[in-house]
Short mmCIF file of C-alpha atoms in Angstrom, two decimals:
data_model
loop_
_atom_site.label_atom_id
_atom_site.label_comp_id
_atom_site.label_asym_id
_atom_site.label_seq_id
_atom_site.Cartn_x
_atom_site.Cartn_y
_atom_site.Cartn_z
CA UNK U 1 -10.93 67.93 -20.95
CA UNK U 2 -12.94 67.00 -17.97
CA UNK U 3 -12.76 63.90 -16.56
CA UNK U 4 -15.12 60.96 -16.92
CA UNK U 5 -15.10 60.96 -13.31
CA UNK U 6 -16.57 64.10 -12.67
CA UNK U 7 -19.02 64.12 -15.46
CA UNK U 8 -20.60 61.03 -13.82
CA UNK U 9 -20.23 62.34 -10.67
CA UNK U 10 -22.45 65.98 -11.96
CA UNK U 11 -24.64 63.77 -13.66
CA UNK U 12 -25.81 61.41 -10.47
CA UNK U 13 -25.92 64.33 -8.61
CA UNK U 14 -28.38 66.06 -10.65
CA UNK U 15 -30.12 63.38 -11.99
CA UNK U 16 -29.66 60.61 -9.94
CA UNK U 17 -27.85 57.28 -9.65
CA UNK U 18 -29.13 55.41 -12.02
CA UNK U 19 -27.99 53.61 -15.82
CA UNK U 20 -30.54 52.19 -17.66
CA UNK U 21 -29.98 49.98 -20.62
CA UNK U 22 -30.89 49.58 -24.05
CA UNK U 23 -31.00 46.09 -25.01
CA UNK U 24 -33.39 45.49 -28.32
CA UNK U 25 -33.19 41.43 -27.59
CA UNK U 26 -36.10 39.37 -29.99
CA UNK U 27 -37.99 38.73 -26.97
CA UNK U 28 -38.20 42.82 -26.25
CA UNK U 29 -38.71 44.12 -29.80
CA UNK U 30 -41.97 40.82 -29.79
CA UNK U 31 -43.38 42.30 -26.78
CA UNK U 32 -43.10 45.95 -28.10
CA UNK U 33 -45.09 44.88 -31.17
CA UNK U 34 -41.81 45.23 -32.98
CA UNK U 35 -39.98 43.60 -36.19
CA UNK U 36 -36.89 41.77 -35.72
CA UNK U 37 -34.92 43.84 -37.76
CA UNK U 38 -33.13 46.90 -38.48
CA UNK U 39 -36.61 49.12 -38.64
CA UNK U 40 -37.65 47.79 -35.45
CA UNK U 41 -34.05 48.01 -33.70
CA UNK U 42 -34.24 51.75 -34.68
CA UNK U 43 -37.91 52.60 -33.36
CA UNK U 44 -36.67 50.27 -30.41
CA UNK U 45 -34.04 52.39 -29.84
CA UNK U 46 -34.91 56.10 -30.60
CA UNK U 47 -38.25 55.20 -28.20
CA UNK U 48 -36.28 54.68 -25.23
CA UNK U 49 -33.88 57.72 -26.11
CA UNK U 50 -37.04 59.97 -26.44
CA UNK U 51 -38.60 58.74 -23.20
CA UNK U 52 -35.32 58.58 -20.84
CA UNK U 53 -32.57 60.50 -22.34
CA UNK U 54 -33.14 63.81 -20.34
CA UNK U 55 -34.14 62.18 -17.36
CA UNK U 56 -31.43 59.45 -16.74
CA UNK U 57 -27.92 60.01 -15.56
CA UNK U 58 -26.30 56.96 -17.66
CA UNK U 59 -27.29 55.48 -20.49
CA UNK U 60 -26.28 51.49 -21.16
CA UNK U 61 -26.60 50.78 -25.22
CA UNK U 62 -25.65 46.62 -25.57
CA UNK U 63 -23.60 46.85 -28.30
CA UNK U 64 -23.85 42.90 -29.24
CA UNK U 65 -27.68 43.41 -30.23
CA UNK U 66 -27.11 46.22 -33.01
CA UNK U 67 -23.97 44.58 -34.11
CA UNK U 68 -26.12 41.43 -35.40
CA UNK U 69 -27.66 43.44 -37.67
CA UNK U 70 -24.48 43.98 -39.27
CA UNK U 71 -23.24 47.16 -40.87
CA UNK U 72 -26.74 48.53 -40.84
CA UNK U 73 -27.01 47.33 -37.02
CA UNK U 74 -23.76 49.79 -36.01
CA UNK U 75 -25.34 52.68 -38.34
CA UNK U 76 -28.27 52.68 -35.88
CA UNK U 77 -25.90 52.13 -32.82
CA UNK U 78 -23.74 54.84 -33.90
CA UNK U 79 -27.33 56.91 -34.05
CA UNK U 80 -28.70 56.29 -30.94
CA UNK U 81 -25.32 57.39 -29.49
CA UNK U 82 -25.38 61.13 -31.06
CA UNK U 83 -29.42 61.09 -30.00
CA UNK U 84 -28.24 60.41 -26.56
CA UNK U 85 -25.28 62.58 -26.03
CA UNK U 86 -27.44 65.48 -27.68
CA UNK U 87 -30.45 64.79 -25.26
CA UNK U 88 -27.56 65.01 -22.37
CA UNK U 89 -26.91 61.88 -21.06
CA UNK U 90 -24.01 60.18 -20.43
CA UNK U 91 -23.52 57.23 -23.04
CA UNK U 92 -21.99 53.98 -21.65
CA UNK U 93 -21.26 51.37 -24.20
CA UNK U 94 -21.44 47.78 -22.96
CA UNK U 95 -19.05 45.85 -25.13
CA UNK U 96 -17.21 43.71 -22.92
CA UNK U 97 -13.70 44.00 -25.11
CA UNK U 98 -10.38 42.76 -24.04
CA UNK U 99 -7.60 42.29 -26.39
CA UNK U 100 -3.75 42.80 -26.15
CA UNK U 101 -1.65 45.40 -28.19
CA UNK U 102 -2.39 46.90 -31.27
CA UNK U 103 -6.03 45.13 -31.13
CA UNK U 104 -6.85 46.34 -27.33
CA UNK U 105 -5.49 49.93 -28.80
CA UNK U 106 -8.14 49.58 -32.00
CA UNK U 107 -10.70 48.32 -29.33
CA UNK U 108 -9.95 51.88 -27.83
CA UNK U 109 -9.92 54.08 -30.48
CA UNK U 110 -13.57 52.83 -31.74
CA UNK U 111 -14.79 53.63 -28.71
CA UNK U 112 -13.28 56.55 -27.15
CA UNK U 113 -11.59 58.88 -29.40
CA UNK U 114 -13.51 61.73 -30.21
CA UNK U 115 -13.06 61.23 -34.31
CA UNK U 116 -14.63 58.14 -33.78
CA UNK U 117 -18.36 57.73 -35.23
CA UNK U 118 -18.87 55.76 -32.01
CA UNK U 119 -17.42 57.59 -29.58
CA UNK U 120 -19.06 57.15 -25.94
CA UNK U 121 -18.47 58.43 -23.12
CA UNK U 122 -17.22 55.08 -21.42
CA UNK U 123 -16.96 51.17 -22.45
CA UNK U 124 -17.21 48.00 -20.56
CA UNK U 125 -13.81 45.79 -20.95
CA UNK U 126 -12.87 42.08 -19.91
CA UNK U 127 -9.75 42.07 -17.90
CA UNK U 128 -8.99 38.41 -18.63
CA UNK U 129 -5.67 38.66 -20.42
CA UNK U 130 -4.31 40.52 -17.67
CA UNK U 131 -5.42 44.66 -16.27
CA UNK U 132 -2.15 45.74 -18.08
CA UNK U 133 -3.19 44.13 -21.24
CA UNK U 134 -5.87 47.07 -21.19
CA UNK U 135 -3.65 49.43 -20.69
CA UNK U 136 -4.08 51.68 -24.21
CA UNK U 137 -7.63 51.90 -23.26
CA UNK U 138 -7.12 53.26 -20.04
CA UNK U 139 -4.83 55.56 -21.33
CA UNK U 140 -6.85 56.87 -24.34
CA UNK U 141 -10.02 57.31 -22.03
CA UNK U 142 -7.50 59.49 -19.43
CA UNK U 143 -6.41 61.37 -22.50
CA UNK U 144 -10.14 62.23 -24.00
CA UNK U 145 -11.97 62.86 -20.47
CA UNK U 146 -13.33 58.56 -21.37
CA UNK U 147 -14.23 56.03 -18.76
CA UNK U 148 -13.94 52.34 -18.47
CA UNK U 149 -15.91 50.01 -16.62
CA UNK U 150 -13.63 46.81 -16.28
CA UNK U 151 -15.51 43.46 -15.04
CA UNK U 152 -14.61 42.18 -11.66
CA UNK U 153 -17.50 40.20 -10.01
CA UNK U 154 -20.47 39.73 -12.48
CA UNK U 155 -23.98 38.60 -12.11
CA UNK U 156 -23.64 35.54 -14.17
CA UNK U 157 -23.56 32.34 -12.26
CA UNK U 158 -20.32 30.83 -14.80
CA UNK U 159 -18.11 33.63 -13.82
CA UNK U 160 -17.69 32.50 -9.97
CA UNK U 161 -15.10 29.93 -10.96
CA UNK U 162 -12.90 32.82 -12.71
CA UNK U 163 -13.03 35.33 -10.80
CA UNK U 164 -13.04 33.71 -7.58
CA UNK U 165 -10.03 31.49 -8.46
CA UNK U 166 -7.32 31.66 -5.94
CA UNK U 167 -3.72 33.21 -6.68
CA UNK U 168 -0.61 32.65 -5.72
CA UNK U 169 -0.36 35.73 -3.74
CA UNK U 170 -3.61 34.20 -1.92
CA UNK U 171 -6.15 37.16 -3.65
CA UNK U 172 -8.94 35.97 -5.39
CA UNK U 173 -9.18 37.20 -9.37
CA UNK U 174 -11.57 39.30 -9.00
CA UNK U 175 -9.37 41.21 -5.88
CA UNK U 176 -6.64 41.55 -8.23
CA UNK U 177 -8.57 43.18 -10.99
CA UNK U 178 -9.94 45.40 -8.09
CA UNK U 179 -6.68 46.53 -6.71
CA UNK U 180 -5.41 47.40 -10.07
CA UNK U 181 -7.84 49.57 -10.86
CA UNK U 182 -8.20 51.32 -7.62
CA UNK U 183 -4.45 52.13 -8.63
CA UNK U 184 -5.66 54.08 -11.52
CA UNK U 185 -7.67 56.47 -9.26
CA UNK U 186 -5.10 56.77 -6.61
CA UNK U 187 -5.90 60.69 -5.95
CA UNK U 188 -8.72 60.93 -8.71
CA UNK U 189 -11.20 64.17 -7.12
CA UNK U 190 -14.18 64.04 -6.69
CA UNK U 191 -14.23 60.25 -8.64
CA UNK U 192 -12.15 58.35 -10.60
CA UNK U 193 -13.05 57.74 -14.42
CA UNK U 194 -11.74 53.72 -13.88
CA UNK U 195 -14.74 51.72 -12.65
CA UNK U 196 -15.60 48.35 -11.92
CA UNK U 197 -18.41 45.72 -13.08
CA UNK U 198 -19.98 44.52 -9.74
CA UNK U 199 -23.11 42.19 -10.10
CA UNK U 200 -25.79 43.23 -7.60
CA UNK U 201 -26.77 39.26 -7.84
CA UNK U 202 -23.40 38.34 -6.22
CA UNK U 203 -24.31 38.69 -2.58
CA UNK U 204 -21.60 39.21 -0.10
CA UNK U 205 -18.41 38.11 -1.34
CA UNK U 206 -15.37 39.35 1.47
CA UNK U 207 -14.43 41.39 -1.42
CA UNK U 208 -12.78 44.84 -0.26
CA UNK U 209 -13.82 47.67 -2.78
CA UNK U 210 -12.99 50.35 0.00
CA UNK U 211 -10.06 52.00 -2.08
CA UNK U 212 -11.56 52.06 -6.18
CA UNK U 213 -12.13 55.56 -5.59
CA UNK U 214 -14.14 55.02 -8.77
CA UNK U 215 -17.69 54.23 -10.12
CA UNK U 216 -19.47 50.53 -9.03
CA UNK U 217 -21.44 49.58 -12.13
CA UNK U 218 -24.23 46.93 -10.74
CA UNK U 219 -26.12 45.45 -13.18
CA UNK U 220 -28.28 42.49 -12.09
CA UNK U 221 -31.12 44.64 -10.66
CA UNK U 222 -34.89 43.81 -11.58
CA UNK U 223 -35.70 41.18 -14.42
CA UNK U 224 -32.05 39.39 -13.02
CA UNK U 225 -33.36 39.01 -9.75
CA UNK U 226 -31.67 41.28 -7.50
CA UNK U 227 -33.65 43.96 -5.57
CA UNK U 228 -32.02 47.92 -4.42
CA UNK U 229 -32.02 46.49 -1.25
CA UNK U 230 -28.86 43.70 -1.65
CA UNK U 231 -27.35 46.32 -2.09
CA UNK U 232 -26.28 46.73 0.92
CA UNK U 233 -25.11 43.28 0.97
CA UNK U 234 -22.74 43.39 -2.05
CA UNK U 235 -21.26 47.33 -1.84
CA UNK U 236 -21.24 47.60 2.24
CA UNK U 237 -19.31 50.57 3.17
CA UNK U 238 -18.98 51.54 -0.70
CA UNK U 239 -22.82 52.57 -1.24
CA UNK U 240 -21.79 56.06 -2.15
CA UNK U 241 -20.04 54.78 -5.47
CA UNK U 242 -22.66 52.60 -7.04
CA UNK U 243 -24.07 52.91 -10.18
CA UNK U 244 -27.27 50.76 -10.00
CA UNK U 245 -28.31 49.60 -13.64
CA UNK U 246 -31.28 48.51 -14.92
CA UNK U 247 -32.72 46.99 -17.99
CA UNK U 248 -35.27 44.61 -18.88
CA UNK U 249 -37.46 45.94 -15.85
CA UNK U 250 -37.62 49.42 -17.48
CA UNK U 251 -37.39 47.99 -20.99
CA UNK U 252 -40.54 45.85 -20.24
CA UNK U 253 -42.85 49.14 -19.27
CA UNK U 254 -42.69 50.20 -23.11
CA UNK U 255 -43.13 51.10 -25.66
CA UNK U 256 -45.48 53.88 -24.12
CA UNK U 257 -42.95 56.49 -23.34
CA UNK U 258 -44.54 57.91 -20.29
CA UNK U 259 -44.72 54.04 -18.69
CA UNK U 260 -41.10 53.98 -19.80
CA UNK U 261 -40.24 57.01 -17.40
CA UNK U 262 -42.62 55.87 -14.60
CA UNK U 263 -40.67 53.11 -14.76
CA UNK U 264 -37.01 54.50 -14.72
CA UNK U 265 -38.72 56.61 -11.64
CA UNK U 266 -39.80 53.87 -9.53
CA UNK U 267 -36.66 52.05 -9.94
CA UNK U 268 -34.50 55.69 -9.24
CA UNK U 269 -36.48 55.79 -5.95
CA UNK U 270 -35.78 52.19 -4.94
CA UNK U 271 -32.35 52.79 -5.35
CA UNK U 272 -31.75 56.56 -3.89
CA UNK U 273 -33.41 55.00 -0.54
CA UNK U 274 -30.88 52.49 -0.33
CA UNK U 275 -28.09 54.85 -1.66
CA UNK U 276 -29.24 57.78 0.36
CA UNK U 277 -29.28 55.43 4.14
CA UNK U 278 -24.99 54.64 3.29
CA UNK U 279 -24.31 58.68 3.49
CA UNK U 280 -27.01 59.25 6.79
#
């Protein structure tokens, strides 16, 4: 199977680097003139599909805000990801899991075995009980053609005092996660399918992300407060491998779908003028 790697490396190419997410918080499905509920999470949910889903390279579903609908929650989560992957788009779950063993191996299976009813193309997972501990994920997604985003530096101003902690071997947290990972793409053409969580809030950190050879996720952009321009400041050198990601400032446009795509535009130009300067 082809890697996750070089899907989202065909994908940027030809439709550009950008993820946009789908996050059906209260406050979103209020301003829509949605119901906080399952009917409104689903007309939430298939309106954004219908208005970026063939334009958009990556698609970001938050899993946390169809899960608290319950069972009926996941049935329109599971939904929105066969709408997606049938209007082309790569589907990138943000769940955030992290587990040891068995648990880390269920983790994977939900998420990226094909016989799965939730199978996606790629997950977000917390590193905090140690890279190895994820170690069945990474190697389901290798055997499937999956990809995992693993958190390193986020845009949250609590995780600083994690994953800028100190080690004994002098590396920050956040380095170590880095270096483990770029491990996993050690000779990975033309991208690895291991990528990183990189807040585009966290300003220049002395972090080196030279050798990831994989995707840089940056979420932070927009309603968070970061512009396409820093950038620059966070990724330096790595430019080329970011994966800018947007939501509540494309989220807010709707629910007209045609403001929804003028909105995933202007932010895909922002961010292919900064992207495009790093390969001049």
């Amino acid at each position: 199977m082809e890697s996750f790697g070089a899907r989202l490396h065909r994908a940027v190419t030809e439709r550009g680097p950008l993820c946009v997410g789908i996050d059906p918080h209260p406050g979103l499905l209020a301003r829509w003139g949605l119901t906080d509920d399952v009917d409104g999470l689903d007309r939430f949910s298939r309106t954004v599909v219908e208005a970026l889903g063939d334009r958009v390279a990556v698609v970001k579903p938050q899993s946390a805000f169809f899960e608290r609908f319950g069972s009926r929650g996941i049935a329109v989560l599971e939904s929105t990801i066969r709408q997606l992957r049938n209007a082309g788009t790569l589907v990138l779950l943000d769940v955030k899991r992290g587990d040891i063993g068995s648990t880390v191996a269920a983790y994977a299976s939900a998420y990226l075995d094909p016989s799965s009813t939730l199978y996606v193309d790629a997950v977000t997972a917390s590193p905090y009980l140690g890279v190895g501990s994820l170690a069945p994920m990474f190697d389901l997604a290798a055997a499937h053609g999956g990809g995992v985003f693993v958190l390193a530096l986020t845009s949250n101003p609590e995780g600083a005092a994690v994953q800028r902690a100190a080690g004994a071997d002098g590396r920050t947290v956040a380095q170590t996660v880095i270096d483990e990972i770029s491990q996993l793409n050690q000779g990975a053409d033309p991208l690895g399918s291991f990528g990183l969580v990189v807040g585009a809030t966290v300003g220049g950190t002395g972090h080196d992300l030279s050798a990831v050879n994989g995707p840089l996720l940056a979420p932070g952009l927009g309603a968070q407060g970061a512009t396409a321009a820093d950038l620059r400041t966070v990724f330096g050198s790595s430019l080329p491998a970011v994966l800018p990601s947007y939501s509540r400032e494309v989220l807010l446009a709707g629910p007209d779908p045609t403001a929804l795509r003028a909105a995933a535009e202007r932010a895909l130009a922002d961010c292919r003028t900064v992207l495009a300067a790093a390969t001049d």
